[in-house]
């Protein structure tokens, strides 16, 4: 294989693995606390990307400062992930917590289909794409290969911050230790005074933000069309299945392998 082609594949794989890891991280976090495989999680990726692209286009249309395009990606992820995650938790997931796993899959798949249809109603079926952030940051040369700074530096950096930030949160904060306790044994954690409803809501919201963040960061480099959430859902399932549900470190390695 040509060296330039190898380097290009390596950079492409790293960038895509970082996006895949963010989505899979949210999925495995939700499963660890609720023991529910949330099929609707793929829609959060799509909604995060669509909303981030919408904010990017609004910034351009209203002639707002161009530097707002990058922060807008994170704002989109927090708004969409937090909002949809909260709605799913209160309206759906807490009601099927103790149900049969097959029923949980069917219900979350139904939620995925509803969110997909709402997505079509709001954004239509035409591709949605905005590349202002990529253009602003420009490119750099790596051993003769030209690649965008956004994909090579920003996306992997965000994934690393999410990985180490989540590990620190779970291991070094009181709330994080409560999340870990609920993950190990919900009944015992409840008996010890942990507010499991609060922990569950926080986990779903945080997992939703991570899923939406993957979509938001992908929006400057990917044309979002109907069905893109399903594609990412399949790959994120592959990551968590390879790593083991609930395994954060394994998810990072599996995402890198699948991304490559």
PDB file of N, CA and C in Angstrom, residues 32-69:
ATOM      1  N   UNK A  32     -25.451   0.547  31.151  1.00  0.00           N
ATOM      2  CA  UNK A  32     -24.860   0.219  32.431  1.00  0.00           C
ATOM      3  C   UNK A  32     -25.751   0.564  33.602  1.00  0.00           C
ATOM      4  N   UNK A  33     -26.480   1.659  33.522  1.00  0.00           N
ATOM      5  CA  UNK A  33     -27.328   2.105  34.621  1.00  0.00           C
ATOM      6  C   UNK A  33     -28.724   1.497  34.547  1.00  0.00           C
ATOM      7  N   UNK A  34     -29.299   1.428  33.343  1.00  0.00           N
ATOM      8  CA  UNK A  34     -30.694   1.011  33.215  1.00  0.00           C
ATOM      9  C   UNK A  34     -30.872  -0.415  32.726  1.00  0.00           C
ATOM     10  N   UNK A  35     -29.787  -1.035  32.219  1.00  0.00           N
ATOM     11  CA  UNK A  35     -29.882  -2.377  31.653  1.00  0.00           C
ATOM     12  C   UNK A  35     -30.886  -2.427  30.497  1.00  0.00           C
ATOM     13  N   UNK A  36     -30.953  -1.328  29.743  1.00  0.00           N
ATOM     14  CA  UNK A  36     -31.833  -1.232  28.579  1.00  0.00           C
ATOM     15  C   UNK A  36     -30.981  -0.903  27.355  1.00  0.00           C
ATOM     16  N   UNK A  37     -31.134  -1.681  26.291  1.00  0.00           N
ATOM     17  CA  UNK A  37     -30.485  -1.354  25.025  1.00  0.00           C
ATOM     18  C   UNK A  37     -31.379  -0.359  24.298  1.00  0.00           C
ATOM     19  N   UNK A  38     -30.977   0.889  24.323  1.00  0.00           N
ATOM     20  CA  UNK A  38     -31.815   1.981  23.823  1.00  0.00           C
ATOM     21  C   UNK A  38     -31.620   2.167  22.315  1.00  0.00           C
ATOM     22  N   UNK A  39     -32.475   1.536  21.532  1.00  0.00           N
ATOM     23  CA  UNK A  39     -32.377   1.637  20.074  1.00  0.00           C
ATOM     24  C   UNK A  39     -32.609   3.073  19.604  1.00  0.00           C
ATOM     25  N   UNK A  40     -33.404   3.843  20.367  1.00  0.00           N
ATOM     26  CA  UNK A  40     -33.691   5.230  19.986  1.00  0.00           C
ATOM     27  C   UNK A  40     -32.451   6.107  20.054  1.00  0.00           C
ATOM     28  N   UNK A  41     -31.358   5.589  20.615  1.00  0.00           N
ATOM     29  CA  UNK A  41     -30.136   6.377  20.758  1.00  0.00           C
ATOM     30  C   UNK A  41     -29.602   6.844  19.401  1.00  0.00           C
ATOM     31  N   UNK A  42     -29.820   6.048  18.357  1.00  0.00           N
ATOM     32  CA  UNK A  42     -29.349   6.434  17.030  1.00  0.00           C
ATOM     33  C   UNK A  42     -29.996   7.709  16.527  1.00  0.00           C
ATOM     34  N   UNK A  43     -31.230   7.959  16.944  1.00  0.00           N
ATOM     35  CA  UNK A  43     -31.918   9.183  16.533  1.00  0.00           C
ATOM     36  C   UNK A  43     -31.278  10.417  17.142  1.00  0.00           C
ATOM     37  N   UNK A  44     -30.696  10.273  18.335  1.00  0.00           N
ATOM     38  CA  UNK A  44     -30.049  11.421  18.977  1.00  0.00           C
ATOM     39  C   UNK A  44     -28.844  11.874  18.154  1.00  0.00           C
ATOM     40  N   UNK A  45     -28.136  10.905  17.568  1.00  0.00           N
ATOM     41  CA  UNK A  45     -27.028  11.248  16.674  1.00  0.00           C
ATOM     42  C   UNK A  45     -27.539  12.073  15.490  1.00  0.00           C
ATOM     43  N   UNK A  46     -28.617  11.605  14.870  1.00  0.00           N
ATOM     44  CA  UNK A  46     -29.164  12.308  13.703  1.00  0.00           C
ATOM     45  C   UNK A  46     -29.698  13.683  14.081  1.00  0.00           C
ATOM     46  N   UNK A  47     -30.453  13.761  15.172  1.00  0.00           N
ATOM     47  CA  UNK A  47     -31.007  15.043  15.596  1.00  0.00           C
ATOM     48  C   UNK A  47     -29.904  16.029  15.969  1.00  0.00           C
ATOM     49  N   UNK A  48     -28.859  15.535  16.631  1.00  0.00           N
ATOM     50  CA  UNK A  48     -27.748  16.414  16.976  1.00  0.00           C
ATOM     51  C   UNK A  48     -27.083  16.990  15.738  1.00  0.00           C
ATOM     52  N   UNK A  49     -26.901  16.157  14.708  1.00  0.00           N
ATOM     53  CA  UNK A  49     -26.295  16.634  13.472  1.00  0.00           C
ATOM     54  C   UNK A  49     -27.168  17.616  12.726  1.00  0.00           C
ATOM     55  N   UNK A  50     -28.450  17.301  12.629  1.00  0.00           N
ATOM     56  CA  UNK A  50     -29.376  18.207  11.934  1.00  0.00           C
ATOM     57  C   UNK A  50     -29.461  19.562  12.641  1.00  0.00           C
ATOM     58  N   UNK A  51     -29.577  19.525  13.963  1.00  0.00           N
ATOM     59  CA  UNK A  51     -29.725  20.787  14.700  1.00  0.00           C
ATOM     60  C   UNK A  51     -28.446  21.605  14.646  1.00  0.00           C
ATOM     61  N   UNK A  52     -27.281  20.931  14.709  1.00  0.00           N
ATOM     62  CA  UNK A  52     -26.018  21.647  14.603  1.00  0.00           C
ATOM     63  C   UNK A  52     -25.881  22.307  13.232  1.00  0.00           C
ATOM     64  N   UNK A  53     -26.278  21.593  12.184  1.00  0.00           N
ATOM     65  CA  UNK A  53     -26.234  22.174  10.837  1.00  0.00           C
ATOM     66  C   UNK A  53     -27.184  23.355  10.721  1.00  0.00           C
ATOM     67  N   UNK A  54     -28.342  23.248  11.353  1.00  0.00           N
ATOM     68  CA  UNK A  54     -29.313  24.347  11.338  1.00  0.00           C
ATOM     69  C   UNK A  54     -28.740  25.590  12.015  1.00  0.00           C
ATOM     70  N   UNK A  55     -28.089  25.396  13.172  1.00  0.00           N
ATOM     71  CA  UNK A  55     -27.467  26.530  13.857  1.00  0.00           C
ATOM     72  C   UNK A  55     -26.350  27.131  13.007  1.00  0.00           C
ATOM     73  N   UNK A  56     -25.561  26.270  12.366  1.00  0.00           N
ATOM     74  CA  UNK A  56     -24.488  26.771  11.509  1.00  0.00           C
ATOM     75  C   UNK A  56     -25.009  27.604  10.347  1.00  0.00           C
ATOM     76  N   UNK A  57     -26.090  27.143   9.725  1.00  0.00           N
ATOM     77  CA  UNK A  57     -26.688  27.905   8.629  1.00  0.00           C
ATOM     78  C   UNK A  57     -27.286  29.212   9.126  1.00  0.00           C
ATOM     79  N   UNK A  58     -27.873  29.195  10.336  1.00  0.00           N
ATOM     80  CA  UNK A  58     -28.444  30.419  10.904  1.00  0.00           C
ATOM     81  C   UNK A  58     -27.355  31.452  11.189  1.00  0.00           C
ATOM     82  N   UNK A  59     -26.206  30.977  11.675  1.00  0.00           N
ATOM     83  CA  UNK A  59     -25.089  31.888  11.932  1.00  0.00           C
ATOM     84  C   UNK A  59     -24.642  32.557  10.638  1.00  0.00           C
ATOM     85  N   UNK A  60     -24.584  31.802   9.556  1.00  0.00           N
ATOM     86  CA  UNK A  60     -24.182  32.370   8.265  1.00  0.00           C
ATOM     87  C   UNK A  60     -25.251  33.304   7.710  1.00  0.00           C
ATOM     88  N   UNK A  61     -26.519  32.909   7.795  1.00  0.00           N
ATOM     89  CA  UNK A  61     -27.606  33.706   7.225  1.00  0.00           C
ATOM     90  C   UNK A  61     -27.792  35.039   7.940  1.00  0.00           C
ATOM     91  N   UNK A  62     -27.571  35.057   9.254  1.00  0.00           N
ATOM     92  CA  UNK A  62     -27.752  36.286  10.029  1.00  0.00           C
ATOM     93  C   UNK A  62     -26.449  37.065  10.194  1.00  0.00           C
ATOM     94  N   UNK A  63     -25.412  36.660   9.458  1.00  0.00           N
ATOM     95  CA  UNK A  63     -24.123  37.347   9.451  1.00  0.00           C
ATOM     96  C   UNK A  63     -23.543  37.503  10.853  1.00  0.00           C
ATOM     97  N   UNK A  64     -23.707  36.480  11.674  1.00  0.00           N
ATOM     98  CA  UNK A  64     -23.130  36.485  13.011  1.00  0.00           C
ATOM     99  C   UNK A  64     -21.642  36.164  12.925  1.00  0.00           C
ATOM    100  N   UNK A  65     -20.871  36.451  13.975  1.00  0.00           N
ATOM    101  CA  UNK A  65     -19.426  36.160  13.931  1.00  0.00           C
ATOM    102  C   UNK A  65     -19.149  34.702  13.579  1.00  0.00           C
ATOM    103  N   UNK A  66     -18.213  34.499  12.670  1.00  0.00           N
ATOM    104  CA  UNK A  66     -17.953  33.156  12.159  1.00  0.00           C
ATOM    105  C   UNK A  66     -17.425  32.215  13.242  1.00  0.00           C
ATOM    106  N   UNK A  67     -16.749  32.771  14.274  1.00  0.00           N
ATOM    107  CA  UNK A  67     -16.171  31.916  15.306  1.00  0.00           C
ATOM    108  C   UNK A  67     -17.246  31.211  16.134  1.00  0.00           C
ATOM    109  N   UNK A  68     -18.500  31.664  16.022  1.00  0.00           N
ATOM    110  CA  UNK A  68     -19.585  31.020  16.761  1.00  0.00           C
ATOM    111  C   UNK A  68     -19.916  29.631  16.219  1.00  0.00           C
ATOM    112  N   UNK A  69     -19.445  29.316  15.023  1.00  0.00           N
ATOM    113  CA  UNK A  69     -19.802  28.038  14.391  1.00  0.00           C
ATOM    114  C   UNK A  69     -19.325  26.844  15.213  1.00  0.00           C
TER     115      UNK A  69
END
